[in-house]
Amino acid sequence: MITSSVFTYIAIATLLCLTPPESRSQQAAAPVKVTYAVVMGQNEPISAEVTCVPHVACDLVAHTDPTVHLAITVYSGLKGGGELSIYCSSDPCSFRSSRSRMDFFGRRVTTDLFLGEPDFGITVPLVARQRPAIGEVLISF
């Protein structure tokens, strides 16, 4: 009984040692399918699925709505997570944090899009102003 488990451990260790590190990193960077939906105002929802490479920015909405450019960077790992960025060409827009980028954790994200200037830089206004919501983004991978 003990010898069979010892042989099992030796076999697993041998397989790990014989597998080149390049193939292990390629397995970790396998493409990820990202499903998303975007609702802008009263317009019809846009939904699609794209395949993204981890740690590389992947365009989501640029091809369907030329005024809104939404991109996602998916991090590798079991818990998921990543970064979402937005750029609006007609009117400035941002996320709830008044930033054009947001980090998220997990494999599902729901966030609102707001009209208003993104990225204050190092200064933050002392008065909170109401910004109208212009859309919503739902992401799952």
Coordinates of N, CA and C in Angstrom, one line a residue:
M1 N 0.8 -1.2 0.0 CA 0.0 0.0 0.0 C 0.9 1.3 0.0
I2 N 1.9 1.3 0.9 CA 2.7 2.4 0.9 C 3.6 2.6 -0.3
T3 N 4.0 1.5 -0.9 CA 4.9 1.5 -2.0 C 4.1 2.0 -3.3
S4 N 2.8 1.7 -3.4 CA 2.1 2.2 -4.5 C 1.9 3.7 -4.5
S5 N 1.7 4.3 -3.3 CA 1.5 5.7 -3.2 C 2.8 6.4 -3.4
V6 N 3.9 5.8 -3.0 CA 5.3 6.4 -3.3 C 5.5 6.4 -4.8
F7 N 5.2 5.3 -5.5 CA 5.4 5.3 -6.9 C 4.5 6.3 -7.6
T8 N 3.3 6.5 -7.1 CA 2.4 7.5 -7.7 C 3.0 8.9 -7.6
Y9 N 3.6 9.3 -6.4 CA 4.2 10.6 -6.2 C 5.4 10.7 -7.1
I10 N 6.2 9.6 -7.2 CA 7.4 9.7 -8.1 C 7.0 9.9 -9.6
A11 N 5.9 9.2 -10.0 CA 5.4 9.4 -11.4 C 4.9 10.8 -11.6
I12 N 4.2 11.4 -10.7 CA 3.7 12.8 -10.8 C 4.9 13.8 -10.9
A13 N 5.9 13.6 -10.0 CA 7.0 14.4 -9.9 C 7.8 14.3 -11.2
T14 N 7.9 13.1 -11.8 CA 8.7 12.9 -13.0 C 7.9 13.7 -14.2
L15 N 6.6 13.5 -14.2 CA 5.9 14.2 -15.3 C 6.0 15.7 -15.2
L16 N 6.0 16.3 -14.0 CA 6.2 17.7 -13.8 C 7.6 18.2 -14.2
C17 N 8.6 17.3 -13.9 CA 9.9 17.7 -14.3 C 10.2 17.6 -15.8
L18 N 9.5 16.7 -16.4 CA 9.7 16.5 -17.9 C 8.9 17.5 -18.7
T19 N 7.9 18.1 -18.1 CA 7.1 19.1 -18.9 C 7.9 20.4 -18.9
P20 N 8.2 20.9 -20.1 CA 8.9 22.2 -20.2 C 8.2 23.3 -19.6
P21 N 8.9 24.3 -19.0 CA 8.2 25.4 -18.4 C 7.4 26.3 -19.4
E22 N 7.8 26.3 -20.7 CA 7.1 27.0 -21.7 C 5.6 26.5 -21.8
S23 N 5.5 25.2 -21.9 CA 4.1 24.7 -22.0 C 3.3 24.9 -20.8
R24 N 3.9 25.0 -19.6 CA 3.1 25.3 -18.4 C 2.6 26.7 -18.4
S25 N 3.4 27.7 -18.9 CA 3.0 29.1 -19.0 C 1.9 29.2 -20.1
Q26 N 2.0 28.4 -21.2 CA 1.0 28.5 -22.2 C -0.3 28.0 -21.7
Q27 N -0.3 27.0 -20.8 CA -1.6 26.5 -20.2 C -2.2 27.6 -19.3
A28 N -1.4 28.3 -18.6 CA -1.9 29.4 -17.7 C -2.4 30.6 -18.5
A29 N -1.9 30.8 -19.7 CA -2.4 31.9 -20.5 C -3.4 31.5 -21.6
A30 N -4.1 30.5 -21.3 CA -5.1 30.0 -22.3 C -6.2 31.1 -22.5
P31 N -6.7 31.3 -23.7 CA -7.7 32.3 -24.0 C -8.9 32.1 -23.1
V32 N -9.6 33.2 -22.8 CA -10.7 33.2 -21.9 C -11.9 33.8 -22.7
K33 N -13.0 33.1 -22.7 CA -14.2 33.6 -23.4 C -15.0 34.6 -22.4
V34 N -15.2 35.8 -22.9 CA -15.8 36.8 -22.1 C -17.2 37.1 -22.8
T35 N -18.2 37.0 -22.0 CA -19.6 37.3 -22.5 C -20.0 38.6 -21.9
Y36 N -20.5 39.5 -22.7 CA -20.9 40.8 -22.1 C -22.2 41.3 -22.7
A37 N -22.8 42.3 -22.0 CA -24.0 43.0 -22.5 C -23.8 44.4 -22.1
V38 N -24.2 45.3 -23.0 CA -24.1 46.8 -22.8 C -25.5 47.4 -23.1
V39 N -26.0 48.1 -22.2 CA -27.3 48.9 -22.5 C -26.9 50.3 -22.4
M40 N -27.1 51.1 -23.5 CA -26.8 52.5 -23.5 C -28.2 53.3 -23.6
G41 N -28.6 53.9 -22.5 CA -29.8 54.7 -22.5 C -31.0 53.8 -22.8
Q42 N -31.8 54.3 -23.7 CA -33.0 53.5 -24.2 C -32.8 52.7 -25.4
N43 N -31.5 52.6 -25.8 CA -31.2 51.8 -27.0 C -31.3 50.3 -26.7
E44 N -31.4 49.5 -27.8 CA -31.4 48.0 -27.6 C -30.1 47.6 -27.0
P45 N -30.2 46.5 -26.2 CA -29.0 46.0 -25.6 C -28.0 45.4 -26.6
I46 N -26.8 45.5 -26.4 CA -25.7 44.9 -27.2 C -25.2 43.7 -26.4
S47 N -25.2 42.5 -27.0 CA -24.5 41.4 -26.2 C -23.7 40.6 -27.2
A48 N -22.6 40.1 -26.7 CA -21.7 39.3 -27.6 C -20.8 38.5 -26.7
E49 N -20.0 37.7 -27.4 CA -18.9 36.9 -26.7 C -17.6 37.1 -27.5
V50 N -16.6 37.4 -26.8 CA -15.2 37.6 -27.4 C -14.3 36.7 -26.6
T51 N -13.2 36.3 -27.3 CA -12.1 35.5 -26.7 C -11.0 36.4 -26.5
C52 N -10.5 36.5 -25.2 CA -9.5 37.4 -24.8 C -8.3 36.6 -24.2
V53 N -7.1 37.1 -24.5 CA -5.9 36.5 -23.9 C -5.6 37.2 -22.6
P54 N -5.4 36.5 -21.5 CA -5.1 37.1 -20.2 C -4.0 38.1 -20.2
H55 N -4.1 39.2 -19.5 CA -3.2 40.3 -19.4 C -3.0 41.1 -20.6
V56 N -3.9 41.0 -21.6 CA -3.9 41.8 -22.8 C -5.2 42.5 -23.0
A57 N -5.2 43.8 -23.3 CA -6.5 44.5 -23.4 C -7.3 43.9 -24.6
C58 N -8.6 43.8 -24.4 CA -9.5 43.2 -25.4 C -10.7 44.1 -25.6
D59 N -10.9 44.5 -26.8 CA -12.0 45.5 -27.1 C -13.3 44.8 -27.0
L60 N -14.3 45.5 -26.4 CA -15.6 44.9 -26.3 C -16.7 45.6 -27.2
V61 N -16.8 46.9 -27.0 CA -17.9 47.6 -27.7 C -17.5 48.5 -28.9
A62 N -16.2 48.6 -29.1 CA -15.8 49.6 -30.2 C -16.4 49.2 -31.5
H63 N -16.5 47.9 -31.8 CA -17.0 47.5 -33.1 C -18.5 47.7 -33.3
T64 N -19.3 47.8 -32.2 CA -20.7 47.9 -32.4 C -21.3 49.3 -32.2
D65 N -20.6 50.1 -31.3 CA -21.0 51.4 -31.1 C -19.8 52.3 -31.2
P66 N -19.7 53.1 -32.3 CA -18.4 53.8 -32.5 C -18.2 55.0 -31.5
T67 N -19.3 55.4 -30.7 CA -19.1 56.5 -29.8 C -18.6 56.0 -28.4
V68 N -18.7 54.7 -28.2 CA -18.2 54.2 -26.9 C -17.2 53.1 -27.1
H69 N -16.0 53.3 -26.5 CA -15.0 52.3 -26.6 C -14.8 51.6 -25.2
L70 N -15.1 50.4 -25.1 CA -15.0 49.7 -23.8 C -14.0 48.5 -24.0
A71 N -13.1 48.4 -23.1 CA -12.1 47.4 -23.2 C -11.9 46.7 -21.8
I72 N -11.5 45.4 -21.9 CA -11.3 44.6 -20.7 C -10.0 44.0 -20.7
T73 N -9.3 43.9 -19.6 CA -8.1 43.1 -19.4 C -8.4 42.1 -18.4
V74 N -8.3 40.8 -18.8 CA -8.7 39.7 -17.9 C -7.4 39.2 -17.3
Y75 N -7.4 39.0 -16.0 CA -6.2 38.5 -15.3 C -6.4 37.0 -15.2
S76 N -5.2 36.2 -15.3 CA -5.3 34.8 -15.2 C -5.4 34.4 -13.7
G77 N -5.9 33.2 -13.5 CA -6.1 32.7 -12.1 C -7.5 32.2 -11.9
L78 N -7.7 31.4 -10.9 CA -8.9 30.8 -10.6 C -10.0 31.8 -10.2
K79 N -9.6 32.8 -9.5 CA -10.7 33.8 -9.0 C -11.0 34.8 -10.0
G80 N -10.3 34.9 -11.1 CA -10.6 35.9 -12.1 C -10.2 37.3 -11.7
G81 N -10.9 38.2 -12.2 CA -10.6 39.6 -12.0 C -10.0 40.3 -13.2
G82 N -9.8 41.6 -13.1 CA -9.3 42.3 -14.3 C -9.5 43.8 -14.2
E83 N -9.4 44.4 -15.3 CA -9.5 45.9 -15.4 C -10.5 46.2 -16.6
L84 N -11.3 47.1 -16.3 CA -12.3 47.6 -17.3 C -12.0 49.0 -17.6
S85 N -12.0 49.4 -18.9 CA -11.7 50.8 -19.2 C -12.7 51.3 -20.3
I86 N -13.0 52.6 -20.2 CA -14.0 53.2 -21.1 C -13.5 54.5 -21.7
Y87 N -13.9 54.7 -22.9 CA -13.7 56.0 -23.6 C -14.9 56.4 -24.5
C88 N -15.4 57.5 -24.3 CA -16.6 58.0 -25.1 C -16.1 59.1 -25.9
S89 N -16.3 59.1 -27.3 CA -15.8 60.1 -28.2 C -16.7 61.3 -28.2
S90 N -18.0 61.1 -28.1 CA -18.9 62.3 -28.3 C -19.0 63.1 -27.0
D91 N -19.3 62.5 -25.9 CA -19.4 63.2 -24.6 C -18.5 62.4 -23.6
P92 N -17.8 63.1 -22.7 CA -17.0 62.3 -21.7 C -17.9 61.4 -20.8
C93 N -17.4 60.2 -20.5 CA -18.1 59.3 -19.7 C -17.1 58.6 -18.8
S94 N -17.6 58.0 -17.7 CA -16.8 57.3 -16.7 C -17.6 56.3 -15.9
F95 N -17.0 55.6 -15.0 CA -17.6 54.7 -14.1 C -18.1 55.5 -12.9
R96 N -18.7 54.7 -11.9 CA -19.2 55.4 -10.7 C -18.1 56.1 -10.0
S97 N -16.9 55.7 -10.0 CA -15.8 56.3 -9.3 C -15.3 57.5 -10.0
S98 N -15.9 58.0 -11.1 CA -15.5 59.1 -11.9 C -14.2 58.9 -12.5
R99 N -13.8 57.7 -12.7 CA -12.6 57.3 -13.4 C -12.9 56.6 -14.7
S100 N -12.0 56.6 -15.6 CA -12.2 55.9 -16.9 C -11.7 54.4 -16.8
R101 N -11.1 54.0 -15.7 CA -10.7 52.7 -15.5 C -11.2 52.2 -14.1
M102 N -11.4 50.9 -14.1 CA -11.8 50.3 -12.8 C -11.3 48.9 -12.7
D103 N -10.8 48.5 -11.5 CA -10.4 47.1 -11.3 C -11.6 46.4 -10.7
F104 N -11.7 45.1 -11.1 CA -12.8 44.3 -10.5 C -12.2 42.9 -10.1
F105 N -12.9 42.3 -9.2 CA -12.5 41.0 -8.7 C -13.6 40.0 -8.9
G106 N -13.3 38.8 -9.3 CA -14.4 37.8 -9.6 C -14.6 37.6 -11.0
R107 N -15.5 36.7 -11.4 CA -15.8 36.4 -12.8 C -17.0 37.1 -13.3
R108 N -17.7 37.9 -12.5 CA -18.9 38.6 -13.0 C -18.8 40.0 -12.5
V109 N -19.2 40.9 -13.4 CA -19.1 42.4 -13.1 C -20.4 43.0 -13.6
T110 N -21.0 43.9 -12.8 CA -22.1 44.7 -13.3 C -21.7 46.1 -12.8
T111 N -21.7 47.1 -13.7 CA -21.4 48.4 -13.4 C -22.2 49.4 -14.3
D112 N -22.4 50.6 -13.7 CA -23.1 51.6 -14.5 C -22.1 52.6 -15.1
L113 N -22.5 53.2 -16.2 CA -21.7 54.2 -16.9 C -22.4 55.5 -16.7
F114 N -21.6 56.6 -16.5 CA -22.1 57.9 -16.2 C -21.5 58.9 -17.1
L115 N -22.3 59.9 -17.3 CA -21.9 61.1 -18.1 C -21.0 62.0 -17.2
G116 N -19.9 62.4 -17.7 CA -19.1 63.3 -16.9 C -17.6 63.0 -17.2
E117 N -16.8 64.0 -16.8 CA -15.4 63.9 -17.0 C -14.7 62.8 -16.2
P118 N -13.9 62.0 -16.9 CA -13.2 61.0 -16.1 C -11.8 61.5 -15.7
D119 N -11.2 60.8 -14.7 CA -9.9 61.1 -14.2 C -9.6 62.5 -13.8
F120 N -9.8 62.8 -12.6 CA -9.6 64.2 -12.0 C -8.1 64.4 -11.9
G121 N -7.3 63.4 -12.0 CA -5.8 63.6 -11.7 C -5.6 63.5 -10.2
I122 N -4.8 64.4 -9.7 CA -4.6 64.3 -8.3 C -5.5 65.2 -7.5
T123 N -6.4 66.0 -8.1 CA -7.3 66.8 -7.4 C -8.7 66.1 -7.5
V124 N -9.4 66.3 -6.4 CA -10.8 65.7 -6.3 C -11.7 66.9 -5.9
P125 N -12.8 67.1 -6.6 CA -13.7 68.2 -6.2 C -14.3 68.0 -4.8
L126 N -14.5 69.1 -4.1 CA -15.0 69.1 -2.8 C -16.5 68.8 -2.8
V127 N -17.2 69.2 -3.8 CA -18.6 69.0 -3.9 C -19.0 67.8 -4.8
A128 N -19.7 66.9 -4.3 CA -20.1 65.8 -5.2 C -21.3 66.2 -6.1
R129 N -21.1 66.0 -7.3 CA -22.2 66.4 -8.3 C -22.9 65.2 -8.8
Q130 N -24.2 65.4 -9.0 CA -24.9 64.3 -9.6 C -24.6 64.1 -11.1
R131 N -24.3 62.9 -11.5 CA -24.1 62.6 -12.9 C -25.1 61.7 -13.4
P132 N -25.7 62.0 -14.5 CA -26.7 61.1 -15.1 C -26.1 59.7 -15.6
A133 N -26.8 58.7 -15.2 CA -26.4 57.3 -15.7 C -26.8 57.2 -17.2
I134 N -25.8 56.8 -18.0 CA -26.1 56.7 -19.5 C -26.1 55.3 -20.0
G135 N -25.7 54.3 -19.1 CA -25.7 52.9 -19.5 C -25.3 52.0 -18.4
E136 N -25.3 50.7 -18.8 CA -24.9 49.7 -17.8 C -24.2 48.6 -18.6
V137 N -23.2 48.0 -17.9 CA -22.3 46.9 -18.5 C -22.4 45.7 -17.6
L138 N -22.6 44.6 -18.2 CA -22.6 43.3 -17.5 C -21.6 42.4 -18.2
I139 N -20.7 41.8 -17.4 CA -19.6 41.0 -17.9 C -19.6 39.7 -17.1
S140 N -19.3 38.6 -17.8 CA -19.2 37.3 -17.2 C -18.1 36.5 -18.0
F141 N -17.2 35.8 -17.3 CA -16.2 35.0 -18.0 C -15.9 33.8 -17.1

